[in-house]
PDB file of C-alpha atoms and ligand atoms in Angstrom:
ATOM      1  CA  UNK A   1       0.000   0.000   0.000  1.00 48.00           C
ATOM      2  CA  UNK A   2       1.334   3.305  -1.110  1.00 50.00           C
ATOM      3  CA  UNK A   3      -0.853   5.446   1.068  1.00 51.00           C
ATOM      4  CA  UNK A   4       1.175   8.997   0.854  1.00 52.00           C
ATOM      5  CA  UNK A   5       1.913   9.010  -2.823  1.00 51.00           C
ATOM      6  CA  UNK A   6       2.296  12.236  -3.724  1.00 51.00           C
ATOM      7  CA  UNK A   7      -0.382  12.902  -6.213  1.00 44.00           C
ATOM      8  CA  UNK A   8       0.316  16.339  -7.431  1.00 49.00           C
ATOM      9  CA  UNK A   9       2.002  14.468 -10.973  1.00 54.00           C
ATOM     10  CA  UNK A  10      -2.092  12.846 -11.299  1.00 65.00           C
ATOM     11  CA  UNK A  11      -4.976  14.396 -12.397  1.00 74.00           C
ATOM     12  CA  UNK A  12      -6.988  12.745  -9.541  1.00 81.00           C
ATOM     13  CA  UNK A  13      -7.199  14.001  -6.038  1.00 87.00           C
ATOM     14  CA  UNK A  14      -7.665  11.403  -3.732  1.00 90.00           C
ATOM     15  CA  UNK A  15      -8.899  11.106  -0.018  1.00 92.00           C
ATOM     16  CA  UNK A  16      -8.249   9.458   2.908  1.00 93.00           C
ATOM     17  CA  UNK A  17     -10.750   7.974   5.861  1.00 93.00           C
ATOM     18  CA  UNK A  18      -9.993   9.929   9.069  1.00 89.00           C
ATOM     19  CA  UNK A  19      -7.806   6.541  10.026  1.00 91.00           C
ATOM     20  CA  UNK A  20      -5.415   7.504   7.124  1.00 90.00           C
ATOM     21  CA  UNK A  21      -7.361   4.699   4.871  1.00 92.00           C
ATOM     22  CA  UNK A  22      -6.903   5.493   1.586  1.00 92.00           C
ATOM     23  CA  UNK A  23     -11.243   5.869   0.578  1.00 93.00           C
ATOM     24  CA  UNK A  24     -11.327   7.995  -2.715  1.00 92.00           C
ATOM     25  CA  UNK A  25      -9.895   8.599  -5.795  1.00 89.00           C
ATOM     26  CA  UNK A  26     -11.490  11.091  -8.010  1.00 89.00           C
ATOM     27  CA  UNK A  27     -10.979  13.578 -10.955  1.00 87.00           C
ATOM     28  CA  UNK A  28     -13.420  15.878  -9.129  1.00 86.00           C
ATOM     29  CA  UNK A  29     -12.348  18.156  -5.833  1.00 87.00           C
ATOM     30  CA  UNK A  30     -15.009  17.765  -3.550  1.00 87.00           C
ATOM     31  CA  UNK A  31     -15.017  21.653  -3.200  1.00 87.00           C
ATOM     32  CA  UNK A  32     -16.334  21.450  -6.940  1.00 90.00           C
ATOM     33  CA  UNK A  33     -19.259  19.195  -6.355  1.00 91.00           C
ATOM     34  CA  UNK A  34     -22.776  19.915  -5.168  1.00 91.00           C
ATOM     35  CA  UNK A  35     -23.970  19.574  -2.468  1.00 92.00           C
ATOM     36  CA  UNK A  36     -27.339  18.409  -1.355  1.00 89.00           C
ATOM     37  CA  UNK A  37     -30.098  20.826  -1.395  1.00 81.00           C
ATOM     38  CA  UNK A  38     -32.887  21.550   1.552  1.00 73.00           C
ATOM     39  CA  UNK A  39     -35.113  19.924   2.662  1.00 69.00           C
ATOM     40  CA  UNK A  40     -31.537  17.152   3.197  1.00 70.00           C
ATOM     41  CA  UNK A  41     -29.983  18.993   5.630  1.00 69.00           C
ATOM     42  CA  UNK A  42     -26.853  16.796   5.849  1.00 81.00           C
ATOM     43  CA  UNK A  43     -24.581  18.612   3.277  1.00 85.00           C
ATOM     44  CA  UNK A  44     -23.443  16.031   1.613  1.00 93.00           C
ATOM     45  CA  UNK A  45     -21.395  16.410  -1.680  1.00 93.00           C
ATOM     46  CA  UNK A  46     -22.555  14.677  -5.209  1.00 91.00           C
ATOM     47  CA  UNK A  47     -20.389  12.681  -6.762  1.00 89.00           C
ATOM     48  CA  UNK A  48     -21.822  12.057 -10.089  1.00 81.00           C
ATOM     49  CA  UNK A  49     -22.979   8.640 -11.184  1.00 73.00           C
ATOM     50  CA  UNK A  50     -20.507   6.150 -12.829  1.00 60.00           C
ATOM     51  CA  UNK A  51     -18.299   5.920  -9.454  1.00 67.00           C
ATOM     52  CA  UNK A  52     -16.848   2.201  -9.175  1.00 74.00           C
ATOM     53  CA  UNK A  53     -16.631   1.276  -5.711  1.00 72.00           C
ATOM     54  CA  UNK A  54     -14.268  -1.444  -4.718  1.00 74.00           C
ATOM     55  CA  UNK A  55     -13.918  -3.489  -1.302  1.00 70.00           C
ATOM     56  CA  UNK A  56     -10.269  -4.046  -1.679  1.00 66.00           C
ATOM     57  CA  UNK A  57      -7.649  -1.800  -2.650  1.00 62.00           C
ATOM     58  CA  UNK A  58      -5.755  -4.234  -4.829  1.00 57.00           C
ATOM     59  CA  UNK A  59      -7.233  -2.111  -7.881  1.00 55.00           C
ATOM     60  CA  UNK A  60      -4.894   0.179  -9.218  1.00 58.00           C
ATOM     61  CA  UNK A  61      -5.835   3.680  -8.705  1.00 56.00           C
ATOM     62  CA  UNK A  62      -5.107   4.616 -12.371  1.00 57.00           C
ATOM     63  CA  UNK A  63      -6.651   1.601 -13.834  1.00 59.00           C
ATOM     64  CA  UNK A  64      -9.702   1.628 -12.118  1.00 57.00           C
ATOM     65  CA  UNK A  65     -10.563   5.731 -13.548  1.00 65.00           C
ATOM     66  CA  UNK A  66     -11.180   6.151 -16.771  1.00 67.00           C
ATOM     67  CA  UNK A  67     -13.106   8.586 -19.012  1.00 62.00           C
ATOM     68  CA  UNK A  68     -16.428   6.568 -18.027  1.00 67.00           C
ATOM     69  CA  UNK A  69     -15.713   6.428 -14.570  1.00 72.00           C
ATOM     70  CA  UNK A  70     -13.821   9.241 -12.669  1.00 80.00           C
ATOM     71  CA  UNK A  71     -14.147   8.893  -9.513  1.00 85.00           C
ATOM     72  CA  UNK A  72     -13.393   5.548  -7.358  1.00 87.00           C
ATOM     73  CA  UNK A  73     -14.407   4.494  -4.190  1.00 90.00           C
ATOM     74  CA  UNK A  74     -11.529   1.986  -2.778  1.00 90.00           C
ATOM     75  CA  UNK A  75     -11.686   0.183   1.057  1.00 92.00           C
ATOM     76  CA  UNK A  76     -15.469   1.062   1.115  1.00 93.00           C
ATOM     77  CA  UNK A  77     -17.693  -1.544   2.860  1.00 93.00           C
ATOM     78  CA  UNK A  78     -21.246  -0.956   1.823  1.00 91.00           C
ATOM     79  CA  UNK A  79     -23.679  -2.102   4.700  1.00 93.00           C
ATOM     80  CA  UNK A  80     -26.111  -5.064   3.855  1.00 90.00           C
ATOM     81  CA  UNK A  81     -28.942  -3.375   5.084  1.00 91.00           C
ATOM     82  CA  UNK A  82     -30.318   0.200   4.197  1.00 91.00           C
ATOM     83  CA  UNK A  83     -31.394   2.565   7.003  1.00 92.00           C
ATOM     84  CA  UNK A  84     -34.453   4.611   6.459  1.00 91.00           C
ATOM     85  CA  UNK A  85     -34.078   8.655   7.128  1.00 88.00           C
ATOM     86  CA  UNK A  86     -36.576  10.697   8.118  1.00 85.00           C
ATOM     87  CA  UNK A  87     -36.861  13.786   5.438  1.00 81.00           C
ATOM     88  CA  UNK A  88     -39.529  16.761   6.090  1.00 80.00           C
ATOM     89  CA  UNK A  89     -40.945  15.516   2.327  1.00 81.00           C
ATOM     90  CA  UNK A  90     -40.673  11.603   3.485  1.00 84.00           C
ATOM     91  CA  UNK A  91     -39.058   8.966   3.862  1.00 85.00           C
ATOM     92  CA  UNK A  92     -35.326   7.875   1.954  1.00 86.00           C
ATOM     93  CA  UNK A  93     -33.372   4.663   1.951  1.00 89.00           C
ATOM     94  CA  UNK A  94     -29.517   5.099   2.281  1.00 91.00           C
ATOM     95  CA  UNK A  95     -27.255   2.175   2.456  1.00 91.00           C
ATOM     96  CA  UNK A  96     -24.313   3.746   4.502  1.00 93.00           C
ATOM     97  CA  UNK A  97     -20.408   3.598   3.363  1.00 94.00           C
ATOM     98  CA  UNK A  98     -18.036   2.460   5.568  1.00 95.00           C
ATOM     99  CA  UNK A  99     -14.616   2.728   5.820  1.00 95.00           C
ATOM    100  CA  UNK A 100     -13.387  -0.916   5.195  1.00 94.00           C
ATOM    101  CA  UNK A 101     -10.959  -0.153   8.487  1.00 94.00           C
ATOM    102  CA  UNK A 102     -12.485   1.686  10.930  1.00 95.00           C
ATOM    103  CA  UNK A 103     -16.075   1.834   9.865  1.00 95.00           C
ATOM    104  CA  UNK A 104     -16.622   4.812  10.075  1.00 94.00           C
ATOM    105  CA  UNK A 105     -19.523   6.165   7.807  1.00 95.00           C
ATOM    106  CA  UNK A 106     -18.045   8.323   4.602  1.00 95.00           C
ATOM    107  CA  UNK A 107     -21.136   8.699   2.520  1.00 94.00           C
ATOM    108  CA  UNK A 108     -24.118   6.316   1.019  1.00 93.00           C
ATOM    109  CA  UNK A 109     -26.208   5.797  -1.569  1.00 89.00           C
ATOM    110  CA  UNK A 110     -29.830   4.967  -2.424  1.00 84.00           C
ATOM    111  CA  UNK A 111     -31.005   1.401  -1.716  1.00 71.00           C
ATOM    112  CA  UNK A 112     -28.955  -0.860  -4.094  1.00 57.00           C
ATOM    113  CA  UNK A 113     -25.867   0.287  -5.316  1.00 54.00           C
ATOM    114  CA  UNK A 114     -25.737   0.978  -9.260  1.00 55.00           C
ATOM    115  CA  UNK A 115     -23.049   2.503 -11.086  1.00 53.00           C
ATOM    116  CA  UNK A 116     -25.513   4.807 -12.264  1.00 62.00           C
ATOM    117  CA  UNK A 117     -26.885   6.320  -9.167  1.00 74.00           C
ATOM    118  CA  UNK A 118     -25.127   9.125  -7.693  1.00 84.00           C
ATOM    119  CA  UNK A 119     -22.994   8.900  -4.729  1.00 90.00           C
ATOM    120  CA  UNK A 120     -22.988  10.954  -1.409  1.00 92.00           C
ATOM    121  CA  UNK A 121     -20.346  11.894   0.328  1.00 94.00           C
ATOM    122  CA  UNK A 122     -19.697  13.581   3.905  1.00 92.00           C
ATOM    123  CA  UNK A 123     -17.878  15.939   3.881  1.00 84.00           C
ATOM    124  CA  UNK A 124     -16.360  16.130   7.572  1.00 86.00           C
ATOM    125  CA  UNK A 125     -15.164  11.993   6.928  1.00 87.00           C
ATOM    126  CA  UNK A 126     -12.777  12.930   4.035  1.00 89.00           C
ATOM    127  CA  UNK A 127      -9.501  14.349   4.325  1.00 87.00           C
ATOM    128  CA  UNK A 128      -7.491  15.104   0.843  1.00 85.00           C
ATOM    129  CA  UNK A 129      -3.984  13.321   0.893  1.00 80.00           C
ATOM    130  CA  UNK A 130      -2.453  17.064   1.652  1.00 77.00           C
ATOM    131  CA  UNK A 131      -4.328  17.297   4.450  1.00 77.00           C
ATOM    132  CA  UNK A 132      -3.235  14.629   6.290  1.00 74.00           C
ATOM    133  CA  UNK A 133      -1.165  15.900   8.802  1.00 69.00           C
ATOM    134  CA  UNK A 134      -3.784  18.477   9.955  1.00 68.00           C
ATOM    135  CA  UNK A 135      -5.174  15.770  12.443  1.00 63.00           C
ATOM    136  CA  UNK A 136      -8.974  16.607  11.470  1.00 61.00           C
ATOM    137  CA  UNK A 137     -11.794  15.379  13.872  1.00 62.00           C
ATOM    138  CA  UNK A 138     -14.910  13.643  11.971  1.00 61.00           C
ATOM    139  CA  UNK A 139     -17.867  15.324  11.750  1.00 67.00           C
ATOM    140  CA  UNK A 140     -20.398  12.515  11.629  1.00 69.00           C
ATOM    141  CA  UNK A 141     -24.028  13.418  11.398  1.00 72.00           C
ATOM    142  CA  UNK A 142     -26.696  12.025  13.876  1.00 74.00           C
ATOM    143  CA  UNK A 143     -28.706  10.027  11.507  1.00 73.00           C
ATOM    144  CA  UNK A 144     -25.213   8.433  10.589  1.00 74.00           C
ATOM    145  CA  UNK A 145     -24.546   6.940  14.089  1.00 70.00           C
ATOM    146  CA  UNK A 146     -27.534   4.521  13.770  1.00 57.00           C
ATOM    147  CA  UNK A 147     -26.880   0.669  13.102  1.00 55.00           C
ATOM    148  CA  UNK A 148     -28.766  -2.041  12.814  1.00 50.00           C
TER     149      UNK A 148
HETATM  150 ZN1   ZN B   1     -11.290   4.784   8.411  1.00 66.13          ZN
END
């Protein structure tokens, strides 16, 4: 595992889990995507559909982006079951992201995972490789800390 490459030579950012797990590589800066709009109030970024996501992180970074699929999700335990959240307009199914080493939540997606449904990201669980060193805390929303 090559954790700390330095990746200003790529054009892909990538992210680590708050344990130094190496979570996301992407040709987006997740200052450039959207966020979620009201009534979601959990701020989570958009990362556009077409994101491979990957249990292991024998994939090759470079190999595993491509044209068709920019951004990768690498280490990323999806949980079996979805939890249901509680919008003011109703009711939405998330299956949460894990980090694959310390579980903590980075994101989700809608009920079963498709490459081409959108993935969301949290914001406050993703520190870019530069940032490392800052020692960030996670910011973990509420809904986020329920298991099942
Ligand atoms: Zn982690």
């Amino acid at each position: 595992m090559d954790d700390l490459q330095d990746s200003s030579s790529s054009p892909f950012k990538t992210y680590h889990c708050l344990c130094s797990n190496l979570v996301l590589a992407t040709a987006h800066t997740l200052e450039s995507l959207p966020r979620r709009n009201e009534p979601v109030q959990d701020n989570a970024l958009i990362l556009p559909p077409a994101t491979s996501i990957s249990v292991s992180s024998d994939i090759e970074t470079e190999d595993a982006l491509s044209q068709s699929t920019p951004s990768a999700l690498l280490n990323v335990l999806p949980d079996r079951r979805p939890i249901v959240v509680q919008r003011e307009d109703g009711f939405e199914k998330r299956i949460l992201l894990r980090c694959g080493r310390c579980r903590l939540v980075l994101g989700y997606a809608m009920t079963a995972l498709q490459g081409s449904s959108p993935v969301y990201l949290l914001p406050g669980s993703l520190v870019e490789t530069s940032e490392m060193s800052k020692g960030t805390r996670p910011e973990v929303p509420a809904w986020a800390e329920q298991t099942t």
